[in-house]
Amino acid sequence: MTHGAARREDEPGSSADAPSGDGSRGTRPLWRQRDFGIFWAAQTLSVLGDSFALIALPLLVLQATGSVARMGLLTAVGGAAAVVAAVFAGAVVDRVDRRRLLIACDLVRMVLYGLIPLVWLFGPQLWLLYVVLPLCEAVGMLFAVGYVTVVRALVGTGQLTEANGRLNATAAAAGVLGPLCAGLVAAWSGPAWAVGVDAASFGLSATCLLFVRFRKRAPDDRHRRTGLWQDLRTGIAFLHGHPVLRSLTVLLFGFSFLTLGLNDLVIYHLKHDLGHDDRTVGTVMAVGALGAITGALLVARVRRRLGFGPTWTGSVAVCGLAFAGLGWARDVPVVAALSAAFLACAGMAGTCSMSLRQEVTPEHLLGRVTSAFWTLQYAAAPIGAAVLTWAAEEQGTAPVALVAGATCVALAAAGLLTPVRGSGRTVSR
C-alpha cells in the first residue's frame, strides 16, 4: 500500500470531488502518526471485546430458549435501536466535541454490558438482554458515526482507504483471538462472563482515547440553526445528489436486510443442525475473522487496481455465493471457509463504501451524511434479521441461506446497471 492520488478527476468519487483534508498528516506513513496509532490501538481493544459479545449474547439466548427465532428477535431489537439512533446521530456528532463523544460512548457501554454478568450471578434474566442490547446499539451508532468522521481528521483524505483498511485488518485480527477466547470462556464459565470481557474492553478503549488529539474542525455554525429532522434531510439530499452514493444506498438497503441475521444463522447451524459445542462456534468465528483480515489488507490494492465499482460489486457477489452455501455445508471446515469468504468480501465492500463517503463529503456534512446513509441502509435490516431466523427455524437453514445468498448475487448484478459500475479508481493508494 502506497500513498498518493491515482484517480482521474472526471471520475465519480474522484479527488476533484473530495475536500482536501489535512494534508500535513497525510504526508507521513501511518505507522509514524502518533494519534492515529493510539486510536488504532483503542479500536483494536474495543473490537476484541466486541467479538466476545458477538458470540456470548446469542449463546445466552440459545442456552435459555433453544430458539434461533428468539436469537433473531434480539438481533432485530438491537438493530432497530441502531436505526432510530442513526436518525439523530449525525446531527449530534456534527454539534459536539467528537473526542468527548467517543469516550462517553465507550464508558456508557462499559457500564451497560457490565450489568449482564453481575445480574447473571443470581440467575438468567433474558429481559435484561432486551434492555441492554438496544441501549448499547444506540450508543454504538453514535460512536460509529463519530468514528467515521474522526478518521479523516486523523489522516486526511489521501490515506483514507489505507487507514480504513488497517483499522479493519487489526480489528479483524482481534476478532480471531476474541471468538476463540469467547468460546473457551463460554464453555468454562458461561456466556455471561464473556460479555464481561466486552465491558472491560470499552473501559480500555476510553482510556486510550484520552491521549488522542484530533485536528480541530473549521467553525461552521450553519447546522446549529436547524432542527434534527432538517439535518437528516440535509444528509439525504447530499446522498441523492451523488449518483454513486445514491445507488449504493439502495443496494445496501437490500444487502443489509438479507445479512444482518447471518451470525445467528451460523451459530444455530453449528449448534442445532450439526450438534457442535461453544468451542467450535468460537473456532469458526475466529477463522471467519481471518477472512476479514485478508479482505481488509487487500482492499486498498484491489480498489486501486480495479476501481471502486468492480471491487464493490465483485465483493457483494462473492458474499452471496458464500451465504448460499453456508446452510448446505455439513462439515465444520467448510462452514468456516465460507464464513471467511463472506467476511472478507463484506469487509472489502464496506471499506470501499465508507472510504468513498469520507472522500467526497464536505467536513461539516460528514456526520449527517454518514447518519443518513446508515439510517437508510439499515432501515429494514432488523425486520430482515427477524424474518431470516424465523424462516430458518420453520424451513431449515439450507433453503433460507440459498435464497438469501442468491438474492445478494442479484443485488451485485443490479449494481452493474447503476453508476456504481463506472466509478473510478481509488483516491487513496
XYZ file of C-alpha atoms in Angstrom:
429
model
C 0.000 0.000 0.000
C 1.496 3.302 -1.061
C 0.365 6.864 -0.728
C -0.752 9.449 -3.226
C -3.564 10.047 -5.686
C -4.355 7.892 -8.706
C -7.823 8.727 -9.955
C -8.829 10.845 -12.922
C -10.551 13.986 -11.752
C -13.546 13.418 -14.012
C -14.413 10.040 -12.473
C -17.127 9.641 -9.804
C -15.748 9.971 -6.293
C -12.546 11.478 -7.620
C -10.211 13.736 -5.734
C -11.794 16.641 -7.547
C -14.984 15.935 -5.628
C -13.276 15.449 -2.289
C -12.369 18.011 0.339
C -8.681 18.479 0.848
C -8.496 17.154 4.398
C -5.402 17.547 6.488
C -2.568 17.356 4.073
C 0.160 17.708 6.709
C -0.798 14.493 8.405
C -1.227 12.677 5.113
C 2.460 13.189 4.184
C 3.796 10.797 6.824
C 3.401 6.997 6.848
C 0.546 5.879 9.078
C 2.822 3.943 11.406
C 4.641 7.192 12.259
C 1.491 9.124 13.168
C 1.166 9.039 16.967
C -2.507 9.947 17.289
C -3.596 7.515 14.608
C -1.556 4.807 16.319
C -3.271 5.337 19.674
C -6.681 5.489 18.018
C -5.799 2.310 16.139
C -4.951 0.539 19.414
C -8.176 1.750 21.066
C -10.328 0.368 18.283
C -8.486 -2.935 18.278
C -9.159 -3.341 22.007
C -12.803 -2.422 21.544
C -13.324 -4.918 18.716
C -11.523 -7.616 20.701
C -14.162 -7.236 23.392
C -16.990 -6.911 20.885
C -16.103 -10.290 19.437
C -16.851 -11.776 22.852
C -20.348 -10.271 22.919
C -20.940 -11.245 19.272
C -20.862 -14.878 20.366
C -21.922 -14.605 24.005
C -25.246 -12.802 23.573
C -26.719 -15.260 21.034
C -25.413 -18.142 23.157
C -27.155 -16.733 26.234
C -30.461 -16.706 24.355
C -29.924 -20.125 22.779
C -28.901 -21.584 26.132
C -32.094 -20.339 27.773
C -34.601 -20.905 24.941
C -33.066 -23.169 22.285
C -34.698 -20.952 19.648
C -32.968 -19.309 16.691
C -36.072 -17.137 16.249
C -35.523 -15.695 19.741
C -31.895 -15.068 18.817
C -33.066 -13.258 15.719
C -35.561 -11.229 17.736
C -32.771 -9.958 19.999
C -30.714 -9.048 16.933
C -33.742 -7.292 15.426
C -34.438 -5.284 18.583
C -30.814 -4.171 18.748
C -30.803 -3.334 15.059
C -33.994 -1.288 15.366
C -32.461 0.762 18.177
C -29.437 1.431 15.992
C -31.648 2.610 13.131
C -33.539 5.010 15.400
C -30.264 6.340 16.783
C -28.871 6.754 13.276
C -31.623 9.274 12.507
C -30.133 11.699 15.009
C -26.524 10.523 15.298
C -25.129 12.667 12.508
C -26.644 15.863 13.888
C -25.272 15.064 17.338
C -21.797 14.258 16.003
C -21.671 17.482 13.976
C -22.724 19.526 17.023
C -20.469 18.250 19.822
C -16.817 17.606 20.575
C -16.228 14.293 18.819
C -13.427 13.090 21.088
C -15.544 13.539 24.214
C -18.470 11.844 22.488
C -16.401 8.760 21.647
C -15.101 8.483 25.210
C -18.602 8.890 26.674
C -19.982 6.195 24.353
C -17.283 3.754 25.449
C -17.926 4.414 29.141
C -21.696 4.012 28.802
C -21.294 0.678 27.043
C -18.805 -0.471 29.662
C -21.390 0.089 32.389
C -24.332 -1.422 30.487
C -22.546 -4.594 29.374
C -21.019 -4.918 32.833
C -24.511 -5.335 34.294
C -25.089 -8.642 32.488
C -22.533 -10.865 34.294
C -23.448 -9.248 37.615
C -27.169 -9.956 37.197
C -26.474 -13.470 35.843
C -24.865 -14.309 39.193
C -28.428 -14.537 40.520
C -29.797 -16.441 37.542
C -30.603 -15.840 33.838
C -32.678 -12.735 33.130
C -33.453 -12.594 29.429
C -35.364 -9.350 29.801
C -32.092 -7.618 30.661
C -30.643 -8.504 27.256
C -33.617 -6.871 25.551
C -32.910 -3.704 27.563
C -29.117 -3.579 27.455
C -28.536 -4.534 23.826
C -30.813 -1.856 22.287
C -29.267 0.823 24.501
C -25.761 -0.323 23.611
C -26.619 -0.486 19.923
C -27.987 3.066 20.023
C -24.874 4.344 21.787
C -22.754 2.267 19.411
C -24.367 4.002 16.439
C -23.354 7.383 17.879
C -19.839 6.036 18.280
C -19.772 4.573 14.763
C -20.801 7.847 13.108
C -18.247 9.730 15.206
C -15.624 7.136 14.324
C -16.122 7.694 10.588
C -15.754 11.459 10.964
C -12.598 11.410 13.081
C -10.600 9.058 10.851
C -10.355 11.790 8.237
C -9.419 14.259 10.980
C -6.522 11.971 11.863
C -5.073 11.119 8.439
C -6.629 13.379 5.781
C -8.285 12.198 2.585
C -5.097 10.997 0.905
C -4.725 7.957 3.174
C -8.343 7.112 3.945
C -8.630 3.754 2.204
C -5.280 2.643 3.644
C -6.212 3.848 7.141
C -9.640 2.202 7.000
C -8.066 -0.982 5.676
C -5.537 -1.073 8.517
C -8.155 -0.344 11.148
C -10.335 -3.112 9.749
C -7.407 -5.517 9.438
C -6.296 -5.200 13.049
C -9.901 -5.229 14.197
C -10.325 -8.489 12.327
C -7.077 -9.777 13.838
C -8.523 -9.069 17.258
C -11.594 -10.881 16.012
C -9.512 -14.032 15.542
C -8.420 -14.181 19.168
C -11.735 -12.927 20.537
C -14.039 -15.698 19.291
C -11.561 -18.402 20.309
C -11.316 -16.993 23.825
C -15.045 -16.286 23.968
C -15.809 -19.888 23.065
C -13.495 -21.118 25.824
C -14.858 -18.678 28.407
C -18.440 -19.539 27.460
C -17.695 -23.262 27.726
C -15.872 -22.986 31.058
C -17.761 -20.303 32.978
C -20.785 -19.377 30.868
C -21.508 -16.814 28.135
C -22.346 -14.084 30.661
C -18.714 -13.749 31.697
C -17.691 -13.398 28.070
C -19.919 -10.302 27.955
C -17.991 -9.024 30.965
C -14.802 -9.094 28.905
C -16.539 -6.880 26.350
C -17.410 -4.396 29.101
C -13.775 -4.220 30.232
C -12.584 -3.614 26.670
C -14.696 -0.467 26.403
C -13.018 0.898 29.523
C -9.583 0.317 27.988
C -10.679 1.932 24.731
C -11.938 5.041 26.553
C -8.617 5.324 28.380
C -6.679 5.217 25.104
C -8.888 7.891 23.535
C -7.954 10.289 26.339
C -4.499 10.541 24.741
C -5.618 11.113 21.131
C -5.513 14.611 19.631
C -7.867 15.259 16.735
C -7.450 18.014 14.196
C -9.735 20.928 15.034
C -12.664 21.474 12.718
C -13.160 24.766 10.970
C -16.007 26.691 12.630
C -19.328 26.048 10.917
C -22.473 27.013 12.808
C -24.935 26.797 9.920
C -26.373 23.464 11.088
C -26.899 24.717 14.643
C -29.810 26.823 13.466
C -31.634 23.837 12.016
C -33.571 21.026 13.645
C -32.624 17.374 13.775
C -35.059 16.352 11.027
C -33.702 19.099 8.789
C -30.215 17.776 9.443
C -31.300 14.300 8.349
C -32.860 15.731 5.197
C -29.604 17.577 4.502
C -27.707 14.292 4.622
C -30.287 12.557 2.417
C -30.157 15.416 -0.083
C -26.381 15.036 -0.404
C -26.716 11.280 -0.933
C -29.415 11.816 -3.546
C -27.264 14.324 -5.404
C -24.265 11.983 -5.690
C -25.030 9.257 -8.281
C -22.755 6.581 -6.802
C -23.789 7.156 -3.179
C -27.457 7.206 -4.206
C -27.123 3.820 -5.898
C -25.083 2.358 -3.027
C -27.730 3.382 -0.505
C -30.428 1.493 -2.392
C -28.294 -1.605 -2.958
C -27.071 -1.761 0.644
C -30.648 -1.412 1.888
C -31.333 -4.817 0.345
C -27.977 -6.330 1.326
C -28.400 -5.365 4.999
C -31.944 -6.758 5.051
C -30.612 -10.109 3.900
C -27.463 -10.400 6.007
C -27.989 -8.829 9.452
C -29.138 -12.190 10.853
C -26.273 -14.174 9.310
C -24.315 -14.519 12.567
C -27.340 -16.010 14.356
C -27.883 -18.387 11.449
C -24.290 -19.659 11.522
C -24.351 -20.206 15.305
C -27.692 -22.018 15.087
C -26.466 -24.163 12.186
C -23.346 -25.203 14.088
C -25.074 -25.964 17.378
C -28.529 -27.177 16.310
C -28.030 -28.695 12.860
C -24.504 -30.058 13.289
C -24.500 -30.606 17.068
C -21.250 -28.868 17.965
C -20.334 -27.026 21.198
C -19.416 -23.433 22.066
C -15.722 -24.040 21.421
C -16.496 -24.965 17.831
C -18.588 -21.826 17.429
C -15.652 -19.742 18.643
C -13.235 -21.504 16.317
C -15.442 -20.984 13.251
C -15.892 -17.299 14.103
C -12.134 -16.947 14.505
C -11.497 -18.489 11.083
C -14.099 -16.122 9.668
C -12.179 -13.223 11.201
C -9.055 -14.409 9.366
C -11.013 -13.864 6.178
C -11.891 -10.365 7.326
C -8.188 -9.652 7.911
C -7.364 -10.779 4.383
C -10.056 -8.583 2.878
C -9.014 -5.547 4.897
C -5.352 -5.911 3.920
C -6.165 -6.329 0.229
C -8.890 -3.715 -0.222
C -6.693 -0.685 -0.954
C -4.621 -2.614 -3.513
C -7.658 -4.181 -5.183
C -9.555 -0.909 -5.342
C -6.515 0.841 -6.797
C -6.149 -1.810 -9.486
C -9.785 -2.488 -10.386
C -11.585 0.674 -9.353
C -14.382 1.160 -6.863
C -17.217 -0.307 -8.954
C -15.716 -3.703 -9.832
C -14.330 -4.111 -6.309
C -17.660 -3.398 -4.652
C -19.901 -5.422 -6.977
C -17.490 -8.352 -7.081
C -17.254 -8.424 -3.293
C -21.028 -8.449 -2.866
C -21.388 -11.237 -5.435
C -18.885 -13.449 -3.592
C -20.699 -12.688 -0.318
C -23.887 -14.017 -1.870
C -22.243 -17.198 -3.134
C -20.707 -17.889 0.286
C -24.009 -17.208 2.053
C -25.866 -19.552 -0.307
C -23.555 -22.419 0.584
C -23.475 -21.957 4.361
C -26.721 -23.737 5.150
C -25.806 -26.742 2.995
C -22.329 -27.212 4.465
C -22.204 -30.234 6.772
C -18.510 -30.126 7.692
C -17.148 -27.552 10.122
C -14.113 -26.675 7.941
C -16.437 -25.871 5.042
C -18.639 -23.671 7.242
C -15.515 -21.889 8.471
C -14.176 -21.369 4.940
C -17.477 -19.972 3.675
C -17.731 -17.677 6.703
C -14.209 -16.432 5.984
C -15.072 -15.767 2.346
C -18.223 -13.877 3.306
C -16.485 -11.711 5.906
C -13.505 -10.992 3.649
C -15.703 -9.693 0.851
C -18.191 -7.938 3.145
C -15.244 -6.110 4.712
C -13.873 -5.097 1.320
C -17.239 -3.769 0.167
C -17.802 -1.948 3.458
C -14.347 -0.359 3.497
C -14.791 0.827 -0.089
C -18.179 2.424 0.540
C -17.069 4.070 3.797
C -13.898 5.456 2.216
C -15.852 6.868 -0.715
C -18.248 8.701 1.619
C -15.325 10.148 3.561
C -13.589 11.241 0.361
C -16.460 13.063 -1.310
C -18.351 14.566 1.647
C -17.508 18.074 2.942
C -16.194 18.070 6.516
C -19.132 19.940 8.049
C -21.620 17.477 6.489
C -19.779 14.222 7.163
C -21.652 13.276 10.330
C -25.060 13.985 8.824
C -24.308 12.222 5.544
C -22.991 9.157 7.393
C -26.037 9.175 9.651
C -28.453 9.436 6.734
C -26.612 6.707 4.829
C -26.745 4.264 7.725
C -30.338 5.135 8.600
C -31.457 4.299 5.075
C -29.134 1.306 4.736
C -30.304 -0.399 7.936
C -33.923 0.780 7.981
C -35.295 -2.674 7.137
C -32.367 -4.780 8.422
C -33.948 -5.572 11.830
C -37.041 -6.913 10.062
C -34.767 -8.920 7.802
C -32.962 -10.498 10.760
C -36.253 -11.499 12.377
C -37.628 -12.908 9.111
C -34.412 -14.763 8.265
C -34.140 -16.520 11.638
C -37.879 -17.255 11.839
C -37.754 -18.796 8.366
C -34.684 -20.849 9.316
C -36.490 -22.254 12.339
C -39.553 -23.120 10.236
C -37.931 -24.268 6.985
C -34.329 -25.064 7.940
C -31.123 -23.144 7.415
C -30.236 -24.601 3.992
C -33.110 -23.250 1.850
C -33.134 -19.911 3.675
C -29.397 -19.419 3.153
C -29.732 -20.378 -0.526
C -32.494 -17.847 -1.197
C -30.760 -15.057 0.730
C -27.409 -15.719 -0.951
C -28.894 -15.832 -4.429
C -30.618 -12.521 -3.792
C -27.284 -10.978 -2.745
C -25.792 -12.095 -6.062
C -28.761 -10.488 -7.830
C -28.061 -7.223 -5.993
C -24.460 -7.296 -7.206
C -25.707 -7.819 -10.749
C -28.123 -4.923 -10.337
C -25.183 -2.753 -9.301
C -23.730 -3.215 -12.770
C -26.727 -1.310 -14.144
C -26.076 1.728 -11.905
C -23.358 4.428 -11.746
C -21.527 2.188 -9.262
C -20.218 0.153 -12.205
C -18.413 3.087 -13.779
C -16.978 4.644 -10.626
C -13.251 5.004 -10.995
C -10.071 4.155 -9.245
C -9.452 4.998 -5.632
C -8.286 8.336 -4.300
C -6.193 6.557 -1.691
C -3.242 4.407 -2.512
